[in-house]
Coordinates of C-alpha atoms in Angstrom, one line a residue:
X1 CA -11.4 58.1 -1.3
X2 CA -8.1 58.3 0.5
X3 CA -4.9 56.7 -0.1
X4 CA -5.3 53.3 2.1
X5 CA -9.0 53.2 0.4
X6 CA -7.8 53.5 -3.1
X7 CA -4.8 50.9 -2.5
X8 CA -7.5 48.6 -0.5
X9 CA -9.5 48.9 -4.0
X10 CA -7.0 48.5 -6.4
X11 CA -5.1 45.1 -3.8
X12 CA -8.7 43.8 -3.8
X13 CA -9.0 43.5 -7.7
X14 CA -5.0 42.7 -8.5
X15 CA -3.4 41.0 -5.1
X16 CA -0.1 41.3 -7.3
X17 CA -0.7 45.6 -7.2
X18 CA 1.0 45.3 -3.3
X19 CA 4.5 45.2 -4.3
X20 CA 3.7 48.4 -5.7
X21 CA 3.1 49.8 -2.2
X22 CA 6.0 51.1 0.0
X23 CA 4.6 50.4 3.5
X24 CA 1.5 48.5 3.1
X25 CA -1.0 48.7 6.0
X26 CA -1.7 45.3 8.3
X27 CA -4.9 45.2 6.1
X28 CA -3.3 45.4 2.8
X29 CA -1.4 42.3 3.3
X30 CA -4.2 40.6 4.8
X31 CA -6.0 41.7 1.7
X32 CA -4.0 40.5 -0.7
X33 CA -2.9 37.4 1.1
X34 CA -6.5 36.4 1.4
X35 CA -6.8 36.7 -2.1
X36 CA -3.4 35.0 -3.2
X37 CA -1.1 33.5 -0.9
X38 CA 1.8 33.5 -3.3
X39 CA 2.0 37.2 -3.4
X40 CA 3.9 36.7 0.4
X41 CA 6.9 36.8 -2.0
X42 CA 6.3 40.9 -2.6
X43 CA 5.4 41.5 1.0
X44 CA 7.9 42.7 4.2
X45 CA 7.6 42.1 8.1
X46 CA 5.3 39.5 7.5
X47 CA 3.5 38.2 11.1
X48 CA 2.9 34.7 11.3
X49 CA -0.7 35.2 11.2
X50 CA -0.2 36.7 7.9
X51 CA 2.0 33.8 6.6
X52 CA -0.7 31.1 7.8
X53 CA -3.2 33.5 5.6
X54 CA -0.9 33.4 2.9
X55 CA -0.7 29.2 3.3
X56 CA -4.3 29.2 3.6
X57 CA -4.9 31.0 0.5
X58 CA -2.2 28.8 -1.2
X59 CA -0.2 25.7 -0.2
X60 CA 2.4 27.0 -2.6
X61 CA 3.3 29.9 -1.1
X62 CA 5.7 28.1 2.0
X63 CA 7.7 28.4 -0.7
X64 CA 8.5 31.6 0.3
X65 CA 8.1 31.7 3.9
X66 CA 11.8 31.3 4.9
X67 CA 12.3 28.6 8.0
X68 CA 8.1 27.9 8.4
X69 CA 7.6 26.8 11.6
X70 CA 5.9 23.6 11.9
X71 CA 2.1 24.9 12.0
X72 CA 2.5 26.5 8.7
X73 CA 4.6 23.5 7.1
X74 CA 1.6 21.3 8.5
X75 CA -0.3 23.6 7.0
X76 CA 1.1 23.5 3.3
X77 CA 1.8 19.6 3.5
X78 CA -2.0 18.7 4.6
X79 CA -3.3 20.9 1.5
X80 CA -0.8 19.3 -0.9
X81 CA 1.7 17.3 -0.5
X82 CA 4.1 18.3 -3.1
X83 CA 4.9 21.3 -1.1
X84 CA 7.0 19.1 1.0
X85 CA 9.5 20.3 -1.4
X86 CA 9.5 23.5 -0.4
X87 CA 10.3 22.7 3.0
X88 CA 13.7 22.5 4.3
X89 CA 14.5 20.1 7.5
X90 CA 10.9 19.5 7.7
X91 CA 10.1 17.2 11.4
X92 CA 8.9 14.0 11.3
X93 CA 5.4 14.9 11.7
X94 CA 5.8 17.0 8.4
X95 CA 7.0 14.7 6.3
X96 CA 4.2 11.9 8.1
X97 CA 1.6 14.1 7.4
X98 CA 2.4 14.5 3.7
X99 CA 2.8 10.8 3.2
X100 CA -0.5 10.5 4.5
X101 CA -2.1 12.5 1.5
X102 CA 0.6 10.4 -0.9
X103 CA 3.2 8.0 -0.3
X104 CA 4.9 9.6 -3.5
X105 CA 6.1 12.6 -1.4
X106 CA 8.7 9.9 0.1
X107 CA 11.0 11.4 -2.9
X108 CA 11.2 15.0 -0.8
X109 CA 12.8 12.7 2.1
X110 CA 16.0 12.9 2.6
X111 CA 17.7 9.4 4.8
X112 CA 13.6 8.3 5.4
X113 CA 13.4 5.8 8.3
X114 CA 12.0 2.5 8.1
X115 CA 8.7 3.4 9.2
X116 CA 8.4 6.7 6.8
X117 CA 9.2 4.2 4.0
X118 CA 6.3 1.3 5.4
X119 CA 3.4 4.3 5.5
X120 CA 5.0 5.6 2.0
X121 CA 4.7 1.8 0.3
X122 CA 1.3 1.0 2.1
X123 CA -0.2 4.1 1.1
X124 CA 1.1 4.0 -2.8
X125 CA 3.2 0.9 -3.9
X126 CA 4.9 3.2 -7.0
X127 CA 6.2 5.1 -4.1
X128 CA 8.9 2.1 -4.1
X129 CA 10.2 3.8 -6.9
X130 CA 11.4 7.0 -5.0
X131 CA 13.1 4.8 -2.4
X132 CA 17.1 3.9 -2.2
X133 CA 17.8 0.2 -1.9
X134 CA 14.8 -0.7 -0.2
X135 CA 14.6 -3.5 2.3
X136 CA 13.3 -6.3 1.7
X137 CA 10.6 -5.8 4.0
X138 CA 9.6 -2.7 2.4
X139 CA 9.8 -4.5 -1.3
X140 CA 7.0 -6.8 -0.1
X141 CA 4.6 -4.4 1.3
X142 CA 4.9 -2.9 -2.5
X143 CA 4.7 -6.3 -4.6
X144 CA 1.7 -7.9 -2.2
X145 CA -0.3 -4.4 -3.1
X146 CA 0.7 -4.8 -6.8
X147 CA 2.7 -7.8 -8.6
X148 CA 4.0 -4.8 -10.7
X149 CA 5.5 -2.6 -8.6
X150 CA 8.2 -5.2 -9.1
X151 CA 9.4 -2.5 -12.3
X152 CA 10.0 0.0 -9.6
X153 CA 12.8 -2.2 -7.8
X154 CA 15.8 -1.9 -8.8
X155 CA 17.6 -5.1 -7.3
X156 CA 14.5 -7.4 -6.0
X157 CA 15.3 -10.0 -3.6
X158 CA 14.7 -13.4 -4.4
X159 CA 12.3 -13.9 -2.0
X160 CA 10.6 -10.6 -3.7
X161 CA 11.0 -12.4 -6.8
X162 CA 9.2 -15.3 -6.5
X163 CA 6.1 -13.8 -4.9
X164 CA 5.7 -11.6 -7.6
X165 CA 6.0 -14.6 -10.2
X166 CA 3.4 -16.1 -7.7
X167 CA 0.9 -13.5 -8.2
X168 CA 1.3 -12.8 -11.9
X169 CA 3.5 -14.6 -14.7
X170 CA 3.9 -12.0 -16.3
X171 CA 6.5 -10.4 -13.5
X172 CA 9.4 -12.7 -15.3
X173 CA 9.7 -9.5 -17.4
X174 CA 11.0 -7.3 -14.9
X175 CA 13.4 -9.7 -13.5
X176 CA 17.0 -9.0 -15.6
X177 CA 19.2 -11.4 -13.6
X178 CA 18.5 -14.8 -12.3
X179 CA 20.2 -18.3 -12.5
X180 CA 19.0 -21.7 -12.6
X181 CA 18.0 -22.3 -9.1
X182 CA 15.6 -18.9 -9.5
X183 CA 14.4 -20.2 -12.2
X184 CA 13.6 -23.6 -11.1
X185 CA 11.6 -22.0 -8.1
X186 CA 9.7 -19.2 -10.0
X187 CA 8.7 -22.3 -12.3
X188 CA 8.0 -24.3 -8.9
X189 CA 5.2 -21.6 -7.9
X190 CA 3.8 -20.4 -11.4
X191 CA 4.0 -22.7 -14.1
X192 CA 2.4 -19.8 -16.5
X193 CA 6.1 -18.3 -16.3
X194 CA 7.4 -21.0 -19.1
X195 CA 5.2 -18.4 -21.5
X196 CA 7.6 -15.7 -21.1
X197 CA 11.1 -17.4 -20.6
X198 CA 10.5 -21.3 -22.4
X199 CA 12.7 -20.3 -25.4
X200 CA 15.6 -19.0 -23.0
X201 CA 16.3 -21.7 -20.5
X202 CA 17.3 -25.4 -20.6
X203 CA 14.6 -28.7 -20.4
X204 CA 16.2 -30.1 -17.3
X205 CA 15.4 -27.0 -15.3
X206 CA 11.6 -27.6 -15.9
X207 CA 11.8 -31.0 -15.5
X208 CA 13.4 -30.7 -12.2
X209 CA 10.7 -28.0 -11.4
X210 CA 8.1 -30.1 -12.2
X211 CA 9.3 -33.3 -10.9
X212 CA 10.0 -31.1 -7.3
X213 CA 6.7 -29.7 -7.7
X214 CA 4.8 -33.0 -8.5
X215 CA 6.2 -34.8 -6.2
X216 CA 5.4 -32.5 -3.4
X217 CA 2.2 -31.5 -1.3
X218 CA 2.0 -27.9 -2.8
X219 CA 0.4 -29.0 -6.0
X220 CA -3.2 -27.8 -6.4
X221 CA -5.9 -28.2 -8.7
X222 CA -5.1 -24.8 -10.2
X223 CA -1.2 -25.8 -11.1
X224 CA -2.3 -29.0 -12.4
X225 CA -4.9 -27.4 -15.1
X226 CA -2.5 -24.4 -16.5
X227 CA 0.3 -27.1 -16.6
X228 CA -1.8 -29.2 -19.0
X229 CA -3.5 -26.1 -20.9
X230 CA 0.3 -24.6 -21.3
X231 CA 0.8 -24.8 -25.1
X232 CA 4.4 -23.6 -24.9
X233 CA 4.9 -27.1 -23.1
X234 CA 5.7 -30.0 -25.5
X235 CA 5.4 -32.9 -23.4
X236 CA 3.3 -36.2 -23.1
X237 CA 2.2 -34.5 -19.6
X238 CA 0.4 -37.2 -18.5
X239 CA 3.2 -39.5 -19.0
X240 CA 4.9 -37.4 -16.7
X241 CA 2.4 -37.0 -14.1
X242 CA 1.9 -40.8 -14.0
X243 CA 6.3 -41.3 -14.0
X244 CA 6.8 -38.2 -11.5
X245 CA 3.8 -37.8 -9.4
X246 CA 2.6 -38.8 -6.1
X247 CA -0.8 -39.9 -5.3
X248 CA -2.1 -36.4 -4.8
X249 CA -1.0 -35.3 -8.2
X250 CA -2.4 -37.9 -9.6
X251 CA -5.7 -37.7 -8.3
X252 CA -5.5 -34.2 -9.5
X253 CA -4.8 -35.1 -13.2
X254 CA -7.5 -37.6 -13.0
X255 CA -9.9 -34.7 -11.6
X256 CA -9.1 -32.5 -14.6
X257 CA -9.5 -35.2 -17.0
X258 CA -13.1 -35.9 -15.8
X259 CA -13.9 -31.7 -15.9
X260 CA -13.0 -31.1 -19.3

């Protein structure tokens, strides 16, 4: 067995053994490359052949393949996304290709544009989270996937607000700041909110919700039946209804009285 034999052996069984080798042979790399792409980091004169091997073998290993050309970063980023990382100045078709696999590799983006940070929302709504004072546009792609991802924003619009409280009570929680008005509207759409924030706020601003609300054509059979089954409440409600309502809420109460 000859030298390039031997080292062909010993590359085959340990990819690792190639920094080891002075000169190694076209087939040595390939070798070893095949085997572990990461190993790129011991090798010299690598061909770009040899680095797609290398990327092939391993996604990880663009990150150390110096200036990859776009093929290669394609490559990496298709495989798994995190290598984005690696990758500096990556071109827009990069850094769309690794939002594809997950909208969470927006974070490797450096000044993303509108429509990097649209595909990164509709593909995972955390991806919000990794996002710098995110329109208002972008905050509702995230909220009408999830009523949570309302945690993820930092400074929610109202507008963002209020159809999160629309979709799930429960969103009060994440909302730090708002005044009376807010409140008045998030009790407008979702009556259920009063669970989380009845202890906190004054009696005229639900009163003026409801009257606004009752007096309206919004009111559904749906408002009307967690209004009356909302415990937290300590009102004669049908007094109300009958004081505040219009016809349409009032029909309403009287269908809920004959379903229960």
């Amino acid at each position: 067995m000859n030298n390039e034999e031997l080292y062909i052996k010993l590359i085959g069984e340990n990819p690792s053994y190639i920094k080891n080798i002075e000169s190694p042979s076209y087939e040595m790399k390939l070798i070893a490359l095949r085997k572990s792409g990461t190993v790129i980091r011991f090798i010299k004169d690598v061909t770009e052949d040899l680095k797609m091997e290398a990327v092939k073998s391993n996604a990880h290993a663009i990150e150390y393949i110096k200036n990859p050309s776009e093929n290669l970063s394609l490559e990496a980023v298709s495989k798994d996304w995190n290598t984005l990382s690696y990758i500096d100045n990556p071109s827009d078709k990069v850094i769309l290709c690794a939002l594809n696999q997950c909208g969470n590799a927006i974070k490797y983006v450096k000044n993303p544009n509108i429509d990097m940070k649209r595909k990164a929302v509709l593909k995972n709504y955390e991806a919000i989270e990794f996002i710098e004072n995110p329109e208002e546009e972008i905050q509702l792609i995230a909220i009408n996937s999830y009523w949570g991802a309302i945690k993820f924003i930092s400074n929610p619009t109202i507008v963002v607000q209020t159809e999160a409280i629309k979709s799930k009570a429960e969103a009060i929680k994440y909302i730090d700041i708002y005044d009376d008005e807010s409140m008045k509207l998030f009790i407008f759409y979702n009556i259920n909110v009063l669970k989380y924030v009845y202890q906190d706020i004054e009696p005229f601003i639900v009163t003026q919700a409801l009257m606004d609300k009752f007096s309206g054509d919004t009111v559904d059979e749906g408002y009307i039946k967690d209004f009356m089954d909302l415990e937290v409440l300590s009102m004669d409600k049908i007094k109300f209804i009958k004081e505040y309502g219009n016809k349409r809420t009032k029909q309403l109460l009287i269908d809920y009285k004959l379903s229960i």
